[in-house]
C-alpha cells in the first residue's frame, strides 16, 4: 500500500471477506468485528510510518488477521483459573473452546458467560475491574499499579478475592447443571 492509497477504499474492498474469514475462526461476530478493527488499525499505523509500503495488501491483511486470531485464542487460554480444579477446567473449556456447531455447546457457553457477567456485577467494582483488566484484557498488575497508583499488593488481593468468589459461584452453577443432567 502506497501513501497515495486510501485506507477507506482498502477497507471497502477487503473488509467483507476478512470479516468472513475472522468470523470463521472465532466464536462470535462481536469478537470478529473487534479483530477486524484492530487489523485496519494496524494497517493505518503501518501505512503512516515513514518509508513503509505494503506491496501485497491482501496477503498482508490476511497474515495480520491470522496473527490477531491466534493472539485472541492465546489470550483466552491464559485465563488464570485453577486448572487443577476439574470444575474450573470444565468451565474454562466451555468459555474458551474453539467454535463448534453443537447447539448444546452454544447454549452452555451463553449460560456460562451470562453467569460470569452476573457474578462480576455482584463483586465490588474494584475487585471486578482488576479481575477483568488482568484476565480479559491481559494487563499486567504492575502496569495497572503504575497507571492507578494503587499498590501491587492491593491489586493482587482484590483479584484474589474476585477469583475466590467466582470459583465458589461457578461451583454452584456446575453442581446445579450436574444435578439437572
Short mmCIF file of C-alpha atoms in Angstrom, two decimals:
data_model
loop_
_atom_site.label_atom_id
_atom_site.label_comp_id
_atom_site.label_asym_id
_atom_site.label_seq_id
_atom_site.Cartn_x
_atom_site.Cartn_y
_atom_site.Cartn_z
CA UNK A 1 0.00 0.00 0.00
CA UNK A 2 1.48 3.31 -1.02
CA UNK A 3 0.96 6.67 0.62
CA UNK A 4 -1.50 7.57 -2.15
CA UNK A 5 -3.80 4.63 -1.40
CA UNK A 6 -6.92 5.45 0.55
CA UNK A 7 -7.47 3.24 3.60
CA UNK A 8 -11.22 3.70 3.16
CA UNK A 9 -11.03 2.13 -0.30
CA UNK A 10 -8.92 -0.76 1.02
CA UNK A 11 -11.41 -1.25 3.87
CA UNK A 12 -14.37 -1.27 1.47
CA UNK A 13 -12.66 -3.79 -0.78
CA UNK A 14 -11.31 -6.24 1.79
CA UNK A 15 -13.41 -5.95 4.95
CA UNK A 16 -16.32 -8.22 3.95
CA UNK A 17 -14.00 -11.13 3.06
CA UNK A 18 -11.72 -10.53 6.03
CA UNK A 19 -14.69 -10.41 8.39
CA UNK A 20 -15.92 -13.73 6.98
CA UNK A 21 -12.51 -15.28 7.45
CA UNK A 22 -12.12 -13.95 11.01
CA UNK A 23 -15.66 -14.93 11.95
CA UNK A 24 -14.95 -18.50 10.82
CA UNK A 25 -12.09 -18.56 13.35
CA UNK A 26 -13.69 -17.00 16.46
CA UNK A 27 -16.84 -17.72 18.41
CA UNK A 28 -18.95 -14.62 17.79
CA UNK A 29 -19.43 -11.69 15.45
CA UNK A 30 -18.52 -9.03 18.02
CA UNK A 31 -15.09 -10.58 18.56
CA UNK A 32 -14.62 -10.85 14.80
CA UNK A 33 -15.52 -7.19 14.33
CA UNK A 34 -13.10 -6.17 17.08
CA UNK A 35 -10.31 -8.14 15.45
CA UNK A 36 -11.14 -6.66 12.04
CA UNK A 37 -10.97 -3.17 13.54
CA UNK A 38 -7.56 -3.99 15.02
CA UNK A 39 -6.34 -5.25 11.65
CA UNK A 40 -7.24 -1.99 9.94
CA UNK A 41 -5.79 -0.01 12.83
CA UNK A 42 -2.51 -1.85 12.23
CA UNK A 43 -2.80 -1.06 8.53
CA UNK A 44 -3.29 2.63 9.27
CA UNK A 45 -0.32 2.63 11.65
CA UNK A 46 1.90 0.78 9.21
CA UNK A 47 0.99 2.98 6.27
CA UNK A 48 1.61 6.13 8.33
CA UNK A 49 5.17 5.10 9.17
CA UNK A 50 7.82 6.88 7.16
CA UNK A 51 9.17 4.74 4.32
CA UNK A 52 6.66 1.96 4.95
CA UNK A 53 4.98 0.48 1.89
CA UNK A 54 2.98 -2.72 1.76
CA UNK A 55 3.41 -4.37 -1.62
CA UNK A 56 0.72 -7.07 -1.39
CA UNK A 57 -2.10 -5.58 0.68
CA UNK A 58 -4.29 -8.68 0.51
CA UNK A 59 -1.56 -11.02 1.77
CA UNK A 60 -0.57 -8.54 4.48
CA UNK A 61 -4.19 -8.18 5.70
CA UNK A 62 -4.73 -11.93 5.89
CA UNK A 63 -1.40 -12.51 7.65
CA UNK A 64 -2.20 -9.83 10.26
CA UNK A 65 -5.75 -11.23 10.63
CA UNK A 66 -4.42 -14.74 11.19
CA UNK A 67 -1.93 -13.48 13.79
CA UNK A 68 -4.61 -11.49 15.61
CA UNK A 69 -6.95 -14.50 15.69
CA UNK A 70 -4.11 -16.60 17.13
CA UNK A 71 -3.45 -13.90 19.74
CA UNK A 72 -7.17 -13.78 20.53
CA UNK A 73 -7.27 -17.52 21.30
CA UNK A 74 -3.93 -17.44 23.10
CA UNK A 75 -5.23 -14.67 25.33
CA UNK A 76 -8.44 -16.61 26.02
CA UNK A 77 -6.42 -19.67 27.07
CA UNK A 78 -4.35 -17.64 29.54
CA UNK A 79 -7.27 -17.25 31.93
CA UNK A 80 -5.89 -17.77 35.39
CA UNK A 81 -8.36 -20.31 36.70
CA UNK A 82 -7.00 -23.09 38.87
CA UNK A 83 -6.66 -25.76 36.20
CA UNK A 84 -6.15 -28.47 38.79
CA UNK A 85 -9.75 -27.89 39.77
CA UNK A 86 -11.86 -30.00 37.36
CA UNK A 87 -14.85 -27.66 37.72
CA UNK A 88 -12.81 -24.63 36.67
CA UNK A 89 -11.25 -26.64 33.85
CA UNK A 90 -14.69 -27.64 32.50
CA UNK A 91 -15.98 -24.08 32.72
CA UNK A 92 -12.88 -22.58 31.09
CA UNK A 93 -13.15 -25.12 28.28
CA UNK A 94 -16.81 -24.17 27.78
CA UNK A 95 -16.00 -20.46 27.76
CA UNK A 96 -12.97 -20.54 25.52
CA UNK A 97 -13.12 -23.59 23.31
CA UNK A 98 -13.00 -23.15 19.57
CA UNK A 99 -16.38 -22.51 17.96
CA UNK A 100 -18.48 -25.60 17.41
CA UNK A 101 -21.84 -26.09 15.80
CA UNK A 102 -23.30 -28.20 18.61
CA UNK A 103 -26.35 -26.34 19.93
CA UNK A 104 -25.81 -27.58 23.47
CA UNK A 105 -22.26 -26.17 23.46
CA UNK A 106 -23.50 -22.81 22.21
CA UNK A 107 -26.23 -22.80 24.87
CA UNK A 108 -23.78 -23.74 27.63
CA UNK A 109 -21.32 -21.06 26.52
CA UNK A 110 -24.06 -18.42 26.65
CA UNK A 111 -25.22 -19.65 30.05
CA UNK A 112 -21.70 -19.58 31.50
CA UNK A 113 -20.94 -16.14 30.05
CA UNK A 114 -24.22 -14.82 31.48
CA UNK A 115 -23.37 -16.30 34.87
CA UNK A 116 -19.91 -14.74 34.67
CA UNK A 117 -21.42 -11.34 33.82
CA UNK A 118 -23.86 -11.63 36.74
CA UNK A 119 -21.11 -12.75 39.13
CA UNK A 120 -18.82 -9.90 38.09
CA UNK A 121 -21.68 -7.44 38.63
CA UNK A 122 -22.12 -8.79 42.18
CA UNK A 123 -18.46 -8.14 43.05
CA UNK A 124 -17.31 -4.82 44.47
CA UNK A 125 -16.27 -2.65 41.48
CA UNK A 126 -12.59 -2.55 42.44
CA UNK A 127 -12.43 -6.37 42.51
CA UNK A 128 -14.34 -6.77 39.26
CA UNK A 129 -12.21 -4.15 37.50
CA UNK A 130 -8.87 -5.66 38.46
CA UNK A 131 -10.12 -9.16 37.55
CA UNK A 132 -11.34 -8.03 34.10
CA UNK A 133 -8.24 -5.96 33.37
CA UNK A 134 -5.84 -8.77 34.24
CA UNK A 135 -7.77 -11.76 32.93
CA UNK A 136 -9.69 -10.47 29.91
CA UNK A 137 -7.57 -7.51 28.84
CA UNK A 138 -4.26 -9.16 29.73
CA UNK A 139 -2.91 -6.09 31.50
CA UNK A 140 -0.14 -6.93 33.99
CA UNK A 141 -0.88 -5.97 37.60
CA UNK A 142 2.31 -3.90 37.67
CA UNK A 143 1.03 -1.77 34.75
CA UNK A 144 -2.32 -1.26 36.47
CA UNK A 145 -0.48 -0.22 39.61
CA UNK A 146 1.62 2.28 37.69
CA UNK A 147 -1.41 3.75 35.93
CA UNK A 148 -3.66 3.97 39.00
CA UNK A 149 -1.19 4.47 41.84
CA UNK A 150 -2.73 1.52 43.70
CA UNK A 151 -0.08 -0.76 45.25
CA UNK A 152 0.53 -4.09 43.51
CA UNK A 153 -0.24 -5.98 46.73
CA UNK A 154 -3.66 -4.30 46.97
CA UNK A 155 -4.46 -5.16 43.36
CA UNK A 156 -3.38 -8.77 43.84
CA UNK A 157 -5.52 -9.01 46.96
CA UNK A 158 -8.55 -7.66 45.11
CA UNK A 159 -8.01 -10.14 42.28
CA UNK A 160 -7.60 -12.97 44.79
CA UNK A 161 -10.96 -12.18 46.41
CA UNK A 162 -12.62 -11.92 42.99
CA UNK A 163 -11.25 -15.29 41.89
CA UNK A 164 -12.26 -16.88 45.19
CA UNK A 165 -15.82 -15.56 44.83
CA UNK A 166 -16.07 -16.57 41.17
CA UNK A 167 -14.73 -20.05 41.89
CA UNK A 168 -17.45 -20.56 44.52
CA UNK A 169 -20.12 -19.15 42.24
CA UNK A 170 -19.11 -21.43 39.39
CA UNK A 171 -19.01 -24.48 41.65
CA UNK A 172 -22.66 -23.73 42.47
CA UNK A 173 -23.51 -23.44 38.76
CA UNK A 174 -21.61 -26.62 37.98
CA UNK A 175 -23.40 -28.50 40.76
CA UNK A 176 -26.77 -27.26 39.51
CA UNK A 177 -26.00 -28.39 35.96
CA UNK A 178 -24.77 -31.80 37.08
CA UNK A 179 -27.87 -32.49 39.18
CA UNK A 180 -30.13 -31.45 36.26
CA UNK A 181 -28.48 -33.92 33.86
#
